Short mmCIF file of C-alpha atoms in Angstrom, two decimals:
data_model
loop_
_atom_site.label_atom_id
_atom_site.label_comp_id
_atom_site.label_asym_id
_atom_site.label_seq_id
_atom_site.Cartn_x
_atom_site.Cartn_y
_atom_site.Cartn_z
CA MET G 13 0.00 0.00 0.00
CA ARG G 14 2.84 2.41 0.84
CA SER G 15 4.50 1.80 -2.52
CA PHE G 16 1.20 2.51 -4.29
CA VAL G 17 0.88 5.88 -2.52
CA THR G 18 4.52 6.69 -3.30
CA LEU G 19 3.96 5.82 -6.96
CA CYS G 20 0.83 8.00 -7.12
CA LEU G 21 2.66 10.94 -5.55
CA ALA G 22 5.58 10.52 -7.95
CA LEU G 23 3.26 10.46 -10.95
CA ALA G 24 1.32 13.48 -9.70
CA SER G 25 4.46 15.52 -9.06
CA SER G 26 5.90 14.67 -12.49
CA SER G 27 2.78 16.01 -14.20
CA TRP G 28 3.24 19.37 -12.45
CA ALA G 29 6.75 20.09 -13.66
CA TYR G 30 8.49 21.38 -16.78
CA GLN G 31 7.73 19.30 -19.85
CA VAL G 32 9.72 19.53 -23.11
CA THR G 33 7.28 19.53 -26.05
CA ARG G 34 9.79 20.08 -28.85
CA PRO G 35 12.03 18.53 -30.06
CA SER G 36 10.14 15.25 -30.15
CA PRO G 37 10.27 11.99 -32.10
CA SER G 38 7.98 13.53 -34.75
CA GLN G 39 9.61 17.00 -34.70
CA GLY G 40 13.35 16.46 -34.65
CA TRP G 41 16.05 18.86 -35.75
CA THR G 42 18.20 19.30 -38.84
CA ASN G 43 21.94 19.90 -38.79
CA SER G 44 21.55 23.41 -40.22
CA GLY G 45 21.08 26.68 -38.33
CA SER G 46 19.32 27.38 -35.05
CA GLN G 47 16.82 24.87 -33.66
CA THR G 48 13.71 25.39 -31.55
CA VAL G 49 13.10 24.09 -28.02
CA THR G 50 9.60 24.50 -26.55
CA TRP G 51 8.30 23.54 -23.13
CA ASP G 52 5.37 23.82 -20.76
CA MET G 53 5.74 24.99 -17.17
CA VAL G 54 3.60 25.58 -14.11
CA SER G 55 3.85 28.33 -11.51
CA THR G 56 5.71 26.11 -9.03
CA ASP G 57 8.57 25.39 -11.47
CA PRO G 58 11.90 27.19 -10.98
CA SER G 59 12.03 30.47 -12.90
CA ASN G 60 15.03 29.58 -15.09
CA PHE G 61 17.11 26.65 -16.30
CA THR G 62 19.95 25.63 -18.62
CA ILE G 63 19.39 23.64 -21.84
CA LEU G 64 21.67 20.66 -22.52
CA LEU G 65 22.05 18.45 -25.57
CA THR G 66 22.72 14.85 -24.62
CA ASN G 67 23.13 11.48 -26.32
CA THR G 68 24.19 8.20 -24.72
CA ASP G 69 25.88 7.06 -27.95
CA ARG G 70 29.47 8.41 -27.92
CA ASN G 71 29.79 7.53 -31.63
CA VAL G 72 27.08 10.10 -32.36
CA LEU G 73 27.91 12.75 -29.73
CA PRO G 74 31.49 12.31 -28.48
CA ILE G 75 31.12 14.98 -25.77
CA ASN G 76 27.95 14.49 -23.73
CA ASN G 77 25.93 17.19 -21.94
CA GLN G 78 26.68 20.09 -24.26
CA VAL G 79 25.31 23.36 -22.87
CA LEU G 80 23.21 25.02 -25.57
CA THR G 81 21.81 27.97 -23.57
CA ALA G 82 22.21 28.96 -19.92
CA SER G 83 19.87 30.95 -17.66
CA VAL G 84 16.77 30.55 -19.85
CA GLU G 85 13.69 32.33 -18.53
CA GLY G 86 11.09 29.57 -18.03
CA SER G 87 8.10 31.80 -18.78
CA LEU G 88 9.26 32.21 -22.41
CA GLY G 89 7.96 28.76 -23.37
CA THR G 90 10.17 28.62 -26.48
CA ILE G 91 13.68 29.54 -27.56
CA ASP G 92 15.86 29.06 -30.62
CA VAL G 93 19.22 27.54 -29.71
CA ARG G 94 22.39 27.91 -31.73
CA PRO G 95 24.53 24.92 -32.65
CA PRO G 96 27.31 23.87 -30.27
CA SER G 97 30.90 24.67 -31.27
CA GLY G 98 31.22 21.53 -33.40
CA GLY G 99 27.87 22.10 -35.12
CA TRP G 100 24.86 19.80 -35.08
CA ILE G 101 25.99 16.23 -35.70
CA ALA G 102 23.36 14.21 -37.57
CA GLY G 103 22.30 11.05 -35.77
CA PRO G 104 19.66 9.30 -33.64
CA THR G 105 18.83 9.11 -29.91
CA TYR G 106 19.37 12.74 -28.92
CA ARG G 107 17.61 14.30 -25.93
CA VAL G 108 17.31 17.84 -24.62
CA ASN G 109 17.56 18.23 -20.84
CA LEU G 110 16.37 21.26 -18.89
CA VAL G 111 18.71 21.37 -15.88
CA LYS G 112 19.19 23.62 -12.86
CA SER G 113 22.39 25.34 -14.08
CA GLU G 114 25.66 24.90 -15.94
CA ASN G 115 27.23 23.79 -12.64
CA GLU G 116 24.41 21.41 -11.66
CA LEU G 117 23.88 19.23 -14.73
CA SER G 118 22.50 16.29 -12.74
CA SER G 119 19.56 18.36 -11.38
CA ILE G 120 17.25 17.61 -14.31
CA TYR G 121 13.92 19.47 -14.38
CA ALA G 122 12.73 17.87 -17.65
CA GLN G 123 13.95 15.70 -20.49
CA SER G 124 12.67 15.46 -24.05
CA ASP G 125 11.80 12.18 -25.68
CA GLU G 126 14.50 10.84 -28.00
CA PHE G 127 14.69 12.60 -31.37
CA ASP G 128 16.91 12.57 -34.45
CA ILE G 129 19.09 15.28 -35.93
CA THR G 130 18.91 14.77 -39.69
CA GLU G 131 20.87 16.13 -42.65
CA SER G 132 19.18 19.22 -44.05
CA THR G 133 18.43 19.54 -47.72
CA SER G 134 19.26 22.97 -49.12
CA SER G 135 18.97 24.58 -52.51
CA SER G 136 19.55 28.03 -53.94
CA SER G 137 19.17 29.84 -57.24
CA ALA G 138 19.91 33.24 -58.76
CA THR G 139 18.32 35.02 -61.71
CA THR G 140 19.59 38.20 -63.40
CA ILE G 141 17.14 40.20 -65.48
CA PRO G 142 18.56 43.06 -67.62
CA ALA G 143 16.60 46.26 -66.95
CA ALA G 144 17.98 48.81 -69.42
CA THR G 145 21.06 50.26 -71.06
CA LEU G 146 22.05 53.66 -69.72
CA PRO G 147 23.22 56.59 -71.90
CA ASN G 148 26.87 56.13 -70.85
CA GLY G 149 26.89 52.49 -71.99
CA GLN G 150 26.37 50.92 -68.57
CA SER G 151 23.52 48.54 -67.96
CA ALA G 152 21.36 48.25 -64.86
CA SER G 153 20.10 44.87 -63.80
CA ARG G 154 18.16 43.16 -61.05
CA THR G 155 19.37 39.95 -59.42
CA THR G 156 17.02 37.89 -57.31
CA MET G 157 18.44 35.14 -55.11
CA VAL G 158 16.29 32.54 -53.39
CA ALA G 159 17.53 29.99 -50.85
CA SER G 160 15.44 27.30 -49.25
CA ASN G 161 16.04 24.74 -46.56
CA THR G 162 13.67 21.79 -46.26
CA ALA G 163 13.69 19.41 -43.35
CA PRO G 164 12.77 15.78 -43.98
CA SER G 165 9.62 16.24 -41.86
CA GLY G 166 8.24 18.53 -44.56
CA SER G 167 8.74 21.88 -42.89
CA SER G 168 10.76 24.41 -44.81
CA ASN G 169 12.43 27.77 -44.47
CA SER G 170 13.20 30.11 -47.33
CA ALA G 171 14.70 33.53 -47.84
CA SER G 172 15.14 35.81 -50.82
CA ALA G 173 17.05 38.97 -51.58
CA THR G 174 17.02 41.36 -54.51
CA ALA G 175 19.84 43.66 -55.57
CA ASP G 176 19.81 46.37 -58.24
CA GLY G 177 22.89 47.91 -59.72
CA PRO G 178 25.29 48.18 -62.62
CA THR G 179 26.58 45.00 -64.23
CA THR G 180 29.67 46.75 -65.59
CA PRO G 181 32.20 48.67 -63.53
CA SER G 182 30.81 52.07 -62.57
CA ASN G 183 32.66 55.33 -62.92
CA ALA G 184 32.63 57.96 -60.20
CA ALA G 185 30.29 60.25 -62.16
CA VAL G 186 27.42 57.74 -62.22
CA SER G 187 26.07 56.24 -59.03
CA ILE G 188 23.32 53.65 -59.17
CA ASN G 189 21.90 52.21 -55.98
CA ALA G 190 18.97 49.95 -55.25
CA GLN G 191 16.39 52.76 -55.25
CA SER G 192 17.65 55.07 -58.01
CA GLY G 193 18.84 52.36 -60.42
CA LEU G 194 15.38 51.52 -61.71
CA ALA G 195 14.40 55.20 -62.03
CA VAL G 196 17.54 56.01 -64.04
CA ALA G 197 16.98 52.99 -66.26
CA LEU G 198 13.37 54.00 -66.94
CA LEU G 199 14.43 57.58 -67.75
CA ALA G 200 17.07 56.28 -70.15
CA LEU G 201 14.50 54.01 -71.81
CA PHE G 202 12.01 56.91 -72.08
CA ALA G 203 14.69 59.20 -73.58
CA THR G 204 15.58 56.52 -76.14
CA VAL G 205 11.93 56.02 -77.16
CA MET G 206 11.32 59.80 -77.44
CA ALA G 207 14.42 60.38 -79.60
#
């Protein structure tokens, strides 16, 4: 009977503590860029903690208990963590631990389920579109670059950037920047059509 009561109290107390919700077996990480850790907390949980990356397989993670972020404010509920100094090493059986501090790694508040860090798949492309030829023989162009990163789970991140400017070396008398380049090109085109 005593062991039953002890078990019930242990189960009840574990449901009232920090709980790591991501990463998880279905939402692992890739080996590219920052990764997200999310958790739930209750008012009786300590106000801050340190996030560790751990793996019992030394072939996957040679140095165990890598501190990812220290002194995390528990009320945030989510944080993006940067890769450790050696980067994210792809492999199985990783866990994230929320611990008391960098100096007290064995005081574990919560532990994620095992998850994988997988190789990311990345792609990029660039397109240059000529805009116009300027009166002094220079040409203005627009280059659009798109990069995307897709995780095996189907989520993806993408970014794009556009740059305007001369495609031939400029001289000091003509200055074309991202905002005036298109206007100058249109004026040159208009002057050519009107002539």
